[in-house]
Every structure is written in C-alpha cells, then in structure tokens.
Amino acid sequence: MKTILVTGGAGFIGSAVVRQFINDTEHRVVNLDKLTYAGNLQSLASVSDNPRYRFEQVDICDATELARVFREHQPDAVMHLAAESHVDRSISGPAAFIQTNIVGTYTLLEAARTHWNTLNAERKAAFRFHHISTDEVYGSLGETGFFTEDMPYEPNSPYSASKASSDHLVRAWHHTYGFPVVTTNCSNNYGPYHFPEKLIPLVILNAVNGKPLPIYGKGDNIRDWLYVDDHARALRLVLEKGKLGETYNIGGWNEKTNLQVVQSICSILDELHPQGAPHNKLITYVTDRPGHDQRYAINANKIARDLGWKPLENFESGLRKTVEWYLSNDAWVKGVTSGEYQNWVQSNYTNRSAA
Ligand code: NAD
Ligand code: TYD
C-alpha cells in the first residue's frame, strides 16, 4: 500500500483519479486542493468516508503548507493535476494561470524534491512525480497529422502556454536534479463531474434548460475526445509503469467537430428528455474564440505499445452515459452553478454577440 498525493483531486479529472484509487486499489490518497470555483468535494462524496482518503485544502503556491503536507503524509508519489484549466478564462484573466500553473508547479516541484531528498534509498528510488498536462501544448494541427511526443511545443493560448511552461519545469527538474518524473499530455476529456463551463456539460445543461447552445465560429474546430475514466486508468498505468523522464500522449482516436458533438448531444436529449425537442433548434453561432486552435488529434501509439493502454469507452456510449449522469445529478449541478460561476458567465458572454 502506497500513499499517493493527488493535487487538484476535487476537480473533474482529479476526482476520477481519486475515486479509482480508493475503489480499485489499496493505496491511500491525500487529495490536496485549494477548492477554487472548479473544485468540488461533492464529486468525492462516494469515497470521502474511506479511511484511506484524506483531504487537505491547500494552495500549491503555498510553500509552507506544502512542506507540512509532505512532512505529515510522507507520500510515495505525487500526481499533479491542480491547475487553472479553462481556455476562455485564460483569455479574459491570464494571471491566475501564470500563478497556479507555472508558479504553483514550481513551488510543488521544490516541496516534492525536498521531501524526496529525505527518503531512504529504497523509497527514494521508488518515488514518482507524475505531471498531468494537455495536448494543447503542441499547438494546432492542419487537416492531417497527429500530435506525437517528439513534436515541438507551439502553445497558442495563455492556458496552453502556462501548461507548456509547467511541462518544461518538470523536464528541467528531471535533467538537472535527477528528480524522478513522468509527464502525460492528454486530449479533451468528457464525462460525469465535468464543470459546466466546458463544451459538453455546458451544452447538455443549456439544452435541458432551453437556453442557447453557443457554437464558436463555424463549429468546424476538431477535438479528440476521451472518456474521463479511460484517462484516469491511463494515468494510474503511467504512474506505475512509465519510464522516468519520458512523456506519454493519451487520446481516444476520436476526432469530432464541435458541431458534430453538439448535434449528438441534442439527439440523445431528444430521446431521453423529449420536452423541448428538437434540441438542435437552440444551436446559436457566436463570435469565435480569439486564437481558436483548429484541430487537436493525438497519436496514442506510444502508450499503447509500451504500456498496453487503450481506451475502453467509445464516444457514442460515453456521451450517452454522460448525458444520463447530468440528467440524474441535479444536486451536483446546482451546487456548482451558483454564485461566482454565474457572475463569470454574465461578464464573459454579455459581449459575445451572434456571429
Ligand atoms: P478542473 O479545472 O476541473 O480542476 C482543477 C482542480 O485544481 C480544481 O479542483 C481546483 O480547485 C484545483 N486548483 C486550482 N488551482 C489550485 C491551486 N492553486 N492549488 C491547489 N489546487 C488548485 O481541471 P481538470 O479538467 O480536472 O484538469 C486537471 C488537469 O488535467 C489539469 O492540469 C489540466 O491542465 C489537465 N488536462 C485537462 C484536460 C481536460 O480535458 N479537462 C485534458 C488534458 C489535460
Ligand atoms: P472547451 O470544452 O472549452 O475545451 P478546449 O478549449 O480546452 O478544447 O472547448 C472545446 C471546443 O468547443 C473548443 O473548440 C471551443 C468550443 N466551444 C464552443 O464552441 N462553445 C462553447 O460554449 C465552449 C465552452 C466551447
């Protein structure tokens, strides 16, 4: 039994990782999360009473508190998911992205390295720092080709630039200090507990509530969608078997235009929630996102070949499961869509006029 320190464990992907560790393994988990607008402990209600689960409300920029957490919990590994994660927010307010994603990752790396240096030889050799990142660091693809691990970084948004910076810091800590790191770069995730500022949950909830479904630009931008539990399984595998200093791309081989995604959600809702059908009448084309990346697509051959991972969920069944989850988890939805989030929605969308 090991102790895994998961940062950002109250977020969308982090909570899936924590739930898997508690439900499917014997490991202990320390969830370290600041609880920003995106962090929600309700996502962990099913595991929070487990004696192998602990929660620490800590900011990854707070070196003193990080030192205390490492001292008290003596983790065997860190999985670093805490981040500001929404591209639109990074455009309207990049400061938090620089602070958490760059300064926070640096502060966490130093706290983890200090802890690592106190371990005995056996624990030191087994220690891992797993940095969780995004495919957006590679920039935007044309009509053909895929992101591979050896591609140059070309981040285009404040979000992806801040994640690229954090990837470089992690790489440098390995090469300079011999710190034992692995990094993963994943495509767009979807599934339950996804904060409804991102495309899929936003469209599901707007459609159910008869609100416009905003499509940026022409809706022909392409994303490569992966079900969140498939990502969480890949992350656990990389933590266990990934080669030190290596990076692994994770993706679903599942490219869709945004318009295809929104149309699919509408069709599922026409069946499961016929009030308001056809839901696609709510589709509204709005002003494009500045610097909007055209296409993301992951080549996931390395993780398949070296570690034997492949996604289990296909997009049709995964999307249906996701819609069903939002339809039957009203309390969770209400919990995350009040207060600060509403203020942000108003200020961000007031000026997005119809294109
Ligand atoms: P999320 O926004 O749902 O959750 C982020 C979590 O980090 C929240 O619980 C938040 O409270 C916490 N957090 C933010 N700032 C913090 C700070 N300063 N200190 C401590 N905790 C803090 O994000 P997500 O979608 O779950 O993404 C998790 C990670 O995976 C991120 O690093 C993101 O870049 C990466 N990623 C996300 C996707 C995706 O499609 N969502 C794809 C690839 C990679
Ligand atoms: P998003 O879920 O924000 O993820 P990312 O920007 O990290 O890929 O957006 C996914 C795609 O959907 C992206 O091309 C932007 C687009 N989009 C819309 O068309 N309308 C929306 O309301 C949102 C939130 C996103």
PDB file of C-alpha atoms in Angstrom, residues 52-311:
ATOM      1  CA  ARG A  52      -7.587   5.580   3.066  1.00  0.00           C
ATOM      2  CA  TYR A  53      -8.765   9.035   1.896  1.00  0.00           C
ATOM      3  CA  ARG A  54      -7.565  12.366   3.322  1.00  0.00           C
ATOM      4  CA  PHE A  55      -8.292  15.929   2.191  1.00  0.00           C
ATOM      5  CA  GLU A  56      -6.003  18.956   2.578  1.00  0.00           C
ATOM      6  CA  GLN A  57      -7.319  22.363   1.488  1.00  0.00           C
ATOM      7  CA  VAL A  58      -4.020  23.878   0.349  1.00  0.00           C
ATOM      8  CA  ASP A  59      -2.865  26.185  -2.455  1.00  0.00           C
ATOM      9  CA  ILE A  60       0.035  24.706  -4.470  1.00  0.00           C
ATOM     10  CA  CYS A  61       1.635  28.175  -4.383  1.00  0.00           C
ATOM     11  CA  ASP A  62       1.921  27.984  -0.567  1.00  0.00           C
ATOM     12  CA  ALA A  63       5.389  26.525   0.127  1.00  0.00           C
ATOM     13  CA  THR A  64       4.948  26.419   3.912  1.00  0.00           C
ATOM     14  CA  GLU A  65       1.714  24.455   3.754  1.00  0.00           C
ATOM     15  CA  LEU A  66       3.119  22.122   1.085  1.00  0.00           C
ATOM     16  CA  ALA A  67       6.111  21.351   3.347  1.00  0.00           C
ATOM     17  CA  ARG A  68       3.716  20.490   6.181  1.00  0.00           C
ATOM     18  CA  VAL A  69       1.638  18.191   3.963  1.00  0.00           C
ATOM     19  CA  PHE A  70       4.710  16.314   2.687  1.00  0.00           C
ATOM     20  CA  ARG A  71       6.061  16.005   6.252  1.00  0.00           C
ATOM     21  CA  GLU A  72       2.780  14.769   7.721  1.00  0.00           C
ATOM     22  CA  HIS A  73       1.686  12.391   4.944  1.00  0.00           C
ATOM     23  CA  GLN A  74       5.062  11.141   3.636  1.00  0.00           C
ATOM     24  CA  PRO A  75       3.766  10.372   0.121  1.00  0.00           C
ATOM     25  CA  ASP A  76       5.361   7.757  -2.164  1.00  0.00           C
ATOM     26  CA  ALA A  77       4.185   9.550  -5.291  1.00  0.00           C
ATOM     27  CA  VAL A  78       2.652  12.813  -6.483  1.00  0.00           C
ATOM     28  CA  MET A  79       0.099  13.082  -9.266  1.00  0.00           C
ATOM     29  CA  HIS A  80      -0.100  16.749 -10.162  1.00  0.00           C
ATOM     30  CA  LEU A  81      -3.436  17.752 -11.673  1.00  0.00           C
ATOM     31  CA  ALA A  82      -4.133  21.058  -9.881  1.00  0.00           C
ATOM     32  CA  ALA A  83      -4.403  23.784 -12.490  1.00  0.00           C
ATOM     33  CA  GLU A  84      -6.473  26.549 -13.940  1.00  0.00           C
ATOM     34  CA  SER A  85      -7.897  24.629 -16.886  1.00  0.00           C
ATOM     35  CA  HIS A  86     -10.294  26.699 -18.994  1.00  0.00           C
ATOM     36  CA  VAL A  87      -9.029  28.382 -22.169  1.00  0.00           C
ATOM     37  CA  ASP A  88     -11.746  31.093 -22.215  1.00  0.00           C
ATOM     38  CA  ARG A  89     -10.907  32.110 -18.647  1.00  0.00           C
ATOM     39  CA  SER A  90      -7.216  32.240 -19.544  1.00  0.00           C
ATOM     40  CA  ILE A  91      -8.067  34.768 -22.267  1.00  0.00           C
ATOM     41  CA  SER A  92     -10.134  37.032 -20.021  1.00  0.00           C
ATOM     42  CA  GLY A  93      -7.833  36.664 -16.965  1.00  0.00           C
ATOM     43  CA  PRO A  94      -4.425  35.061 -17.522  1.00  0.00           C
ATOM     44  CA  ALA A  95      -2.908  35.997 -14.119  1.00  0.00           C
ATOM     45  CA  ALA A  96      -4.340  33.018 -12.219  1.00  0.00           C
ATOM     46  CA  PHE A  97      -2.978  30.686 -14.927  1.00  0.00           C
ATOM     47  CA  ILE A  98       0.550  32.059 -14.583  1.00  0.00           C
ATOM     48  CA  GLN A  99       0.296  31.851 -10.808  1.00  0.00           C
ATOM     49  CA  THR A 100      -1.139  28.359 -10.364  1.00  0.00           C
ATOM     50  CA  ASN A 101       0.120  26.562 -13.458  1.00  0.00           C
ATOM     51  CA  ILE A 102       3.654  27.963 -13.508  1.00  0.00           C
ATOM     52  CA  VAL A 103       4.497  29.335 -10.033  1.00  0.00           C
ATOM     53  CA  GLY A 104       2.388  26.638  -8.363  1.00  0.00           C
ATOM     54  CA  THR A 105       4.055  23.817 -10.308  1.00  0.00           C
ATOM     55  CA  TYR A 106       7.476  25.244  -9.456  1.00  0.00           C
ATOM     56  CA  THR A 107       6.541  25.507  -5.750  1.00  0.00           C
ATOM     57  CA  LEU A 108       5.195  21.952  -5.741  1.00  0.00           C
ATOM     58  CA  LEU A 109       8.281  20.604  -7.519  1.00  0.00           C
ATOM     59  CA  GLU A 110      10.526  22.148  -4.878  1.00  0.00           C
ATOM     60  CA  ALA A 111       8.414  20.829  -1.984  1.00  0.00           C
ATOM     61  CA  ALA A 112       8.350  17.360  -3.557  1.00  0.00           C
ATOM     62  CA  ARG A 113      12.101  17.413  -4.248  1.00  0.00           C
ATOM     63  CA  THR A 114      12.867  18.450  -0.657  1.00  0.00           C
ATOM     64  CA  HIS A 115      10.710  15.565   0.585  1.00  0.00           C
ATOM     65  CA  TRP A 116      12.327  13.130  -1.901  1.00  0.00           C
ATOM     66  CA  ASN A 117      15.755  14.054  -0.563  1.00  0.00           C
ATOM     67  CA  THR A 118      14.715  12.990   2.953  1.00  0.00           C
ATOM     68  CA  LEU A 119      13.663   9.467   1.867  1.00  0.00           C
ATOM     69  CA  ASN A 120      15.766   6.347   2.422  1.00  0.00           C
ATOM     70  CA  ALA A 121      17.404   4.803  -0.661  1.00  0.00           C
ATOM     71  CA  GLU A 122      14.610   2.315  -1.349  1.00  0.00           C
ATOM     72  CA  ARG A 123      11.763   4.821  -1.066  1.00  0.00           C
ATOM     73  CA  LYS A 124      13.770   7.427  -2.944  1.00  0.00           C
ATOM     74  CA  ALA A 125      14.287   5.044  -5.861  1.00  0.00           C
ATOM     75  CA  ALA A 126      10.577   4.182  -5.981  1.00  0.00           C
ATOM     76  CA  PHE A 127       9.322   7.806  -5.709  1.00  0.00           C
ATOM     77  CA  ARG A 128       7.472   9.288  -8.712  1.00  0.00           C
ATOM     78  CA  PHE A 129       6.282  12.800  -9.632  1.00  0.00           C
ATOM     79  CA  HIS A 130       3.658  12.490 -12.365  1.00  0.00           C
ATOM     80  CA  HIS A 131       2.833  15.747 -14.114  1.00  0.00           C
ATOM     81  CA  ILE A 132      -0.539  15.771 -15.869  1.00  0.00           C
ATOM     82  CA  SER A 133      -0.682  18.031 -18.912  1.00  0.00           C
ATOM     83  CA  THR A 134      -2.540  18.686 -22.112  1.00  0.00           C
ATOM     84  CA  ASP A 135      -2.111  18.131 -25.854  1.00  0.00           C
ATOM     85  CA  GLU A 136      -2.775  21.870 -26.304  1.00  0.00           C
ATOM     86  CA  VAL A 137       0.953  22.493 -25.677  1.00  0.00           C
ATOM     87  CA  TYR A 138       1.607  21.234 -29.241  1.00  0.00           C
ATOM     88  CA  GLY A 139      -0.493  23.989 -30.810  1.00  0.00           C
ATOM     89  CA  SER A 140      -2.935  23.451 -33.642  1.00  0.00           C
ATOM     90  CA  LEU A 141      -2.961  20.837 -36.431  1.00  0.00           C
ATOM     91  CA  GLY A 142      -3.973  21.257 -40.056  1.00  0.00           C
ATOM     92  CA  GLU A 143      -6.293  18.786 -41.758  1.00  0.00           C
ATOM     93  CA  THR A 144      -3.886  15.858 -41.427  1.00  0.00           C
ATOM     94  CA  GLY A 145      -1.334  14.544 -38.946  1.00  0.00           C
ATOM     95  CA  PHE A 146      -1.319  13.787 -35.239  1.00  0.00           C
ATOM     96  CA  PHE A 147       0.456  15.041 -32.105  1.00  0.00           C
ATOM     97  CA  THR A 148       3.436  12.829 -31.247  1.00  0.00           C
ATOM     98  CA  GLU A 149       5.647  13.056 -28.163  1.00  0.00           C
ATOM     99  CA  ASP A 150       8.652  14.371 -30.108  1.00  0.00           C
ATOM    100  CA  MET A 151       6.812  17.365 -31.627  1.00  0.00           C
ATOM    101  CA  PRO A 152       7.962  20.892 -30.844  1.00  0.00           C
ATOM    102  CA  TYR A 153       5.807  22.851 -28.423  1.00  0.00           C
ATOM    103  CA  GLU A 154       3.735  25.650 -30.019  1.00  0.00           C
ATOM    104  CA  PRO A 155       1.180  26.753 -27.401  1.00  0.00           C
ATOM    105  CA  ASN A 156      -1.288  29.383 -28.598  1.00  0.00           C
ATOM    106  CA  SER A 157      -3.463  30.355 -25.612  1.00  0.00           C
ATOM    107  CA  PRO A 158      -2.469  31.691 -22.195  1.00  0.00           C
ATOM    108  CA  TYR A 159      -3.724  28.346 -20.803  1.00  0.00           C
ATOM    109  CA  SER A 160      -1.619  26.176 -23.107  1.00  0.00           C
ATOM    110  CA  ALA A 161       1.411  28.460 -22.714  1.00  0.00           C
ATOM    111  CA  SER A 162       1.187  28.148 -18.927  1.00  0.00           C
ATOM    112  CA  LYS A 163       0.883  24.351 -19.179  1.00  0.00           C
ATOM    113  CA  ALA A 164       3.821  24.234 -21.613  1.00  0.00           C
ATOM    114  CA  SER A 165       5.876  26.221 -19.095  1.00  0.00           C
ATOM    115  CA  SER A 166       4.994  23.759 -16.361  1.00  0.00           C
ATOM    116  CA  ASP A 167       5.970  20.810 -18.595  1.00  0.00           C
ATOM    117  CA  HIS A 168       9.353  22.447 -19.184  1.00  0.00           C
ATOM    118  CA  LEU A 169       9.895  22.995 -15.452  1.00  0.00           C
ATOM    119  CA  VAL A 170       9.148  19.324 -14.757  1.00  0.00           C
ATOM    120  CA  ARG A 171      11.527  18.266 -17.532  1.00  0.00           C
ATOM    121  CA  ALA A 172      14.267  20.526 -16.160  1.00  0.00           C
ATOM    122  CA  TRP A 173      13.857  19.162 -12.608  1.00  0.00           C
ATOM    123  CA  HIS A 174      14.497  15.692 -14.017  1.00  0.00           C
ATOM    124  CA  HIS A 175      17.527  16.637 -16.078  1.00  0.00           C
ATOM    125  CA  THR A 176      19.090  18.962 -13.511  1.00  0.00           C
ATOM    126  CA  TYR A 177      18.322  17.275 -10.194  1.00  0.00           C
ATOM    127  CA  GLY A 178      17.648  13.692 -11.316  1.00  0.00           C
ATOM    128  CA  PHE A 179      14.139  14.157  -9.889  1.00  0.00           C
ATOM    129  CA  PRO A 180      12.011  11.118 -10.933  1.00  0.00           C
ATOM    130  CA  VAL A 181       9.273  12.499 -13.182  1.00  0.00           C
ATOM    131  CA  VAL A 182       6.854  11.266 -15.827  1.00  0.00           C
ATOM    132  CA  THR A 183       4.627  13.586 -17.870  1.00  0.00           C
ATOM    133  CA  THR A 184       1.434  12.867 -19.779  1.00  0.00           C
ATOM    134  CA  ASN A 185      -0.266  15.056 -22.397  1.00  0.00           C
ATOM    135  CA  CYS A 186      -3.906  14.221 -22.934  1.00  0.00           C
ATOM    136  CA  SER A 187      -6.635  15.303 -25.328  1.00  0.00           C
ATOM    137  CA  ASN A 188     -10.057  16.712 -24.334  1.00  0.00           C
ATOM    138  CA  ASN A 189     -11.803  14.712 -21.620  1.00  0.00           C
ATOM    139  CA  TYR A 190     -15.543  14.352 -21.110  1.00  0.00           C
ATOM    140  CA  GLY A 191     -17.740  12.527 -18.602  1.00  0.00           C
ATOM    141  CA  PRO A 192     -19.508  12.969 -15.246  1.00  0.00           C
ATOM    142  CA  TYR A 193     -18.490  15.727 -12.781  1.00  0.00           C
ATOM    143  CA  HIS A 194     -17.240  17.988 -15.603  1.00  0.00           C
ATOM    144  CA  PHE A 195     -17.594  21.674 -14.734  1.00  0.00           C
ATOM    145  CA  PRO A 196     -20.287  23.197 -16.982  1.00  0.00           C
ATOM    146  CA  GLU A 197     -18.135  25.932 -18.483  1.00  0.00           C
ATOM    147  CA  LYS A 198     -16.628  23.343 -20.880  1.00  0.00           C
ATOM    148  CA  LEU A 199     -18.369  22.495 -24.157  1.00  0.00           C
ATOM    149  CA  ILE A 200     -20.044  19.147 -23.414  1.00  0.00           C
ATOM    150  CA  PRO A 201     -21.565  19.778 -19.954  1.00  0.00           C
ATOM    151  CA  LEU A 202     -22.450  23.365 -20.935  1.00  0.00           C
ATOM    152  CA  VAL A 203     -24.403  22.181 -23.961  1.00  0.00           C
ATOM    153  CA  ILE A 204     -26.179  19.396 -22.037  1.00  0.00           C
ATOM    154  CA  LEU A 205     -27.344  21.756 -19.290  1.00  0.00           C
ATOM    155  CA  ASN A 206     -28.238  24.648 -21.597  1.00  0.00           C
ATOM    156  CA  ALA A 207     -30.271  22.307 -23.809  1.00  0.00           C
ATOM    157  CA  VAL A 208     -32.162  20.879 -20.850  1.00  0.00           C
ATOM    158  CA  ASN A 209     -32.939  24.420 -19.698  1.00  0.00           C
ATOM    159  CA  GLY A 210     -33.981  25.679 -23.153  1.00  0.00           C
ATOM    160  CA  LYS A 211     -31.017  28.081 -23.371  1.00  0.00           C
ATOM    161  CA  PRO A 212     -28.919  28.820 -26.489  1.00  0.00           C
ATOM    162  CA  LEU A 213     -26.156  26.339 -27.366  1.00  0.00           C
ATOM    163  CA  PRO A 214     -23.207  28.631 -28.224  1.00  0.00           C
ATOM    164  CA  ILE A 215     -21.010  27.406 -31.078  1.00  0.00           C
ATOM    165  CA  TYR A 216     -17.837  29.421 -31.532  1.00  0.00           C
ATOM    166  CA  GLY A 217     -17.150  30.402 -35.150  1.00  0.00           C
ATOM    167  CA  LYS A 218     -18.405  27.830 -37.698  1.00  0.00           C
ATOM    168  CA  GLY A 219     -18.299  24.854 -35.321  1.00  0.00           C
ATOM    169  CA  ASP A 220     -15.739  23.118 -37.535  1.00  0.00           C
ATOM    170  CA  ASN A 221     -12.928  23.061 -34.953  1.00  0.00           C
ATOM    171  CA  ILE A 222     -11.921  19.493 -34.137  1.00  0.00           C
ATOM    172  CA  ARG A 223     -11.188  17.968 -30.730  1.00  0.00           C
ATOM    173  CA  ASP A 224     -10.152  14.376 -29.924  1.00  0.00           C
ATOM    174  CA  TRP A 225     -12.470  13.248 -27.101  1.00  0.00           C
ATOM    175  CA  LEU A 226     -11.575  10.766 -24.348  1.00  0.00           C
ATOM    176  CA  TYR A 227     -13.849   9.466 -21.589  1.00  0.00           C
ATOM    177  CA  VAL A 228     -12.501  10.646 -18.237  1.00  0.00           C
ATOM    178  CA  ASP A 229     -12.296   7.175 -16.650  1.00  0.00           C
ATOM    179  CA  ASP A 230     -10.134   5.988 -19.565  1.00  0.00           C
ATOM    180  CA  HIS A 231      -7.808   8.910 -18.876  1.00  0.00           C
ATOM    181  CA  ALA A 232      -7.698   8.093 -15.150  1.00  0.00           C
ATOM    182  CA  ARG A 233      -6.780   4.464 -15.922  1.00  0.00           C
ATOM    183  CA  ALA A 234      -4.030   5.636 -18.260  1.00  0.00           C
ATOM    184  CA  LEU A 235      -2.669   7.951 -15.563  1.00  0.00           C
ATOM    185  CA  ARG A 236      -2.514   5.160 -12.989  1.00  0.00           C
ATOM    186  CA  LEU A 237      -0.723   2.941 -15.501  1.00  0.00           C
ATOM    187  CA  VAL A 238       1.848   5.616 -16.344  1.00  0.00           C
ATOM    188  CA  LEU A 239       2.464   6.252 -12.647  1.00  0.00           C
ATOM    189  CA  GLU A 240       3.098   2.555 -12.114  1.00  0.00           C
ATOM    190  CA  LYS A 241       4.962   1.609 -15.302  1.00  0.00           C
ATOM    191  CA  GLY A 242       6.015   4.788 -17.108  1.00  0.00           C
ATOM    192  CA  LYS A 243       9.701   5.271 -17.811  1.00  0.00           C
ATOM    193  CA  LEU A 244      11.350   8.091 -15.870  1.00  0.00           C
ATOM    194  CA  GLY A 245      11.873  11.288 -17.810  1.00  0.00           C
ATOM    195  CA  GLU A 246       9.511  10.166 -20.578  1.00  0.00           C
ATOM    196  CA  THR A 247       6.322  11.794 -21.796  1.00  0.00           C
ATOM    197  CA  TYR A 248       3.247   9.881 -22.978  1.00  0.00           C
ATOM    198  CA  ASN A 249       0.436  11.201 -25.147  1.00  0.00           C
ATOM    199  CA  ILE A 250      -3.046   9.996 -24.208  1.00  0.00           C
ATOM    200  CA  GLY A 251      -6.013  10.239 -26.566  1.00  0.00           C
ATOM    201  CA  GLY A 252      -9.123   8.479 -27.746  1.00  0.00           C
ATOM    202  CA  TRP A 253      -8.561   8.290 -31.546  1.00  0.00           C
ATOM    203  CA  ASN A 254     -11.880  10.045 -31.597  1.00  0.00           C
ATOM    204  CA  GLU A 255     -11.982  13.254 -33.595  1.00  0.00           C
ATOM    205  CA  LYS A 256     -15.212  15.219 -33.866  1.00  0.00           C
ATOM    206  CA  THR A 257     -16.069  18.721 -34.969  1.00  0.00           C
ATOM    207  CA  ASN A 258     -17.718  20.800 -32.266  1.00  0.00           C
ATOM    208  CA  LEU A 259     -20.893  20.860 -34.342  1.00  0.00           C
ATOM    209  CA  GLN A 260     -20.937  17.031 -34.502  1.00  0.00           C
ATOM    210  CA  VAL A 261     -20.552  16.863 -30.721  1.00  0.00           C
ATOM    211  CA  VAL A 262     -23.388  19.324 -30.129  1.00  0.00           C
ATOM    212  CA  GLN A 263     -25.672  17.572 -32.643  1.00  0.00           C
ATOM    213  CA  SER A 264     -25.001  14.216 -30.942  1.00  0.00           C
ATOM    214  CA  ILE A 265     -25.896  15.647 -27.528  1.00  0.00           C
ATOM    215  CA  CYS A 266     -29.111  17.086 -28.989  1.00  0.00           C
ATOM    216  CA  SER A 267     -30.105  13.705 -30.500  1.00  0.00           C
ATOM    217  CA  ILE A 268     -29.529  11.884 -27.201  1.00  0.00           C
ATOM    218  CA  LEU A 269     -31.557  14.525 -25.355  1.00  0.00           C
ATOM    219  CA  ASP A 270     -34.394  14.327 -27.905  1.00  0.00           C
ATOM    220  CA  GLU A 271     -34.737  10.706 -26.799  1.00  0.00           C
ATOM    221  CA  LEU A 272     -34.031  10.951 -23.045  1.00  0.00           C
ATOM    222  CA  HIS A 273     -35.560  14.385 -22.404  1.00  0.00           C
ATOM    223  CA  PRO A 274     -38.187  14.910 -25.130  1.00  0.00           C
ATOM    224  CA  GLN A 275     -39.500  18.138 -23.614  1.00  0.00           C
ATOM    225  CA  GLY A 276     -38.074  20.864 -25.818  1.00  0.00           C
ATOM    226  CA  ALA A 277     -37.168  18.562 -28.748  1.00  0.00           C
ATOM    227  CA  PRO A 278     -35.701  19.050 -31.269  1.00  0.00           C
ATOM    228  CA  HIS A 279     -32.943  20.480 -29.067  1.00  0.00           C
ATOM    229  CA  ASN A 280     -30.762  21.446 -32.032  1.00  0.00           C
ATOM    230  CA  LYS A 281     -33.071  24.407 -32.673  1.00  0.00           C
ATOM    231  CA  LEU A 282     -31.182  26.028 -29.780  1.00  0.00           C
ATOM    232  CA  ILE A 283     -27.846  25.985 -31.660  1.00  0.00           C
ATOM    233  CA  THR A 284     -26.544  29.569 -31.846  1.00  0.00           C
ATOM    234  CA  TYR A 285     -23.413  30.591 -33.729  1.00  0.00           C
ATOM    235  CA  VAL A 286     -21.444  33.160 -31.714  1.00  0.00           C
ATOM    236  CA  THR A 287     -18.238  35.154 -32.154  1.00  0.00           C
ATOM    237  CA  ASP A 288     -15.203  32.896 -32.362  1.00  0.00           C
ATOM    238  CA  ARG A 289     -12.706  32.469 -29.522  1.00  0.00           C
ATOM    239  CA  PRO A 290      -9.596  34.614 -30.186  1.00  0.00           C
ATOM    240  CA  GLY A 291      -6.713  32.436 -31.409  1.00  0.00           C
ATOM    241  CA  HIS A 292      -9.018  29.384 -31.533  1.00  0.00           C
ATOM    242  CA  ASP A 293      -6.938  26.262 -32.287  1.00  0.00           C
ATOM    243  CA  GLN A 294      -8.400  24.485 -35.318  1.00  0.00           C
ATOM    244  CA  ARG A 295      -7.672  20.823 -34.689  1.00  0.00           C
ATOM    245  CA  TYR A 296      -6.246  18.567 -31.959  1.00  0.00           C
ATOM    246  CA  ALA A 297      -5.589  14.860 -32.566  1.00  0.00           C
ATOM    247  CA  ILE A 298      -3.393  12.562 -30.504  1.00  0.00           C
ATOM    248  CA  ASN A 299      -1.220   9.743 -31.741  1.00  0.00           C
ATOM    249  CA  ALA A 300      -1.534   7.399 -28.744  1.00  0.00           C
ATOM    250  CA  ASN A 301       0.680   4.619 -30.148  1.00  0.00           C
ATOM    251  CA  LYS A 302       3.462   5.025 -27.594  1.00  0.00           C
ATOM    252  CA  ILE A 303       1.331   4.396 -24.504  1.00  0.00           C
ATOM    253  CA  ALA A 304      -0.417   1.513 -26.314  1.00  0.00           C
ATOM    254  CA  ARG A 305       2.847  -0.091 -27.411  1.00  0.00           C
ATOM    255  CA  ASP A 306       4.966   0.483 -24.289  1.00  0.00           C
ATOM    256  CA  LEU A 307       2.348   0.205 -21.535  1.00  0.00           C
ATOM    257  CA  GLY A 308      -0.532  -1.697 -23.149  1.00  0.00           C
ATOM    258  CA  TRP A 309      -3.174   1.031 -22.620  1.00  0.00           C
ATOM    259  CA  LYS A 310      -6.167   1.545 -24.850  1.00  0.00           C
ATOM    260  CA  PRO A 311      -9.458   3.369 -24.250  1.00  0.00           C
TER     261      PRO A 311
END
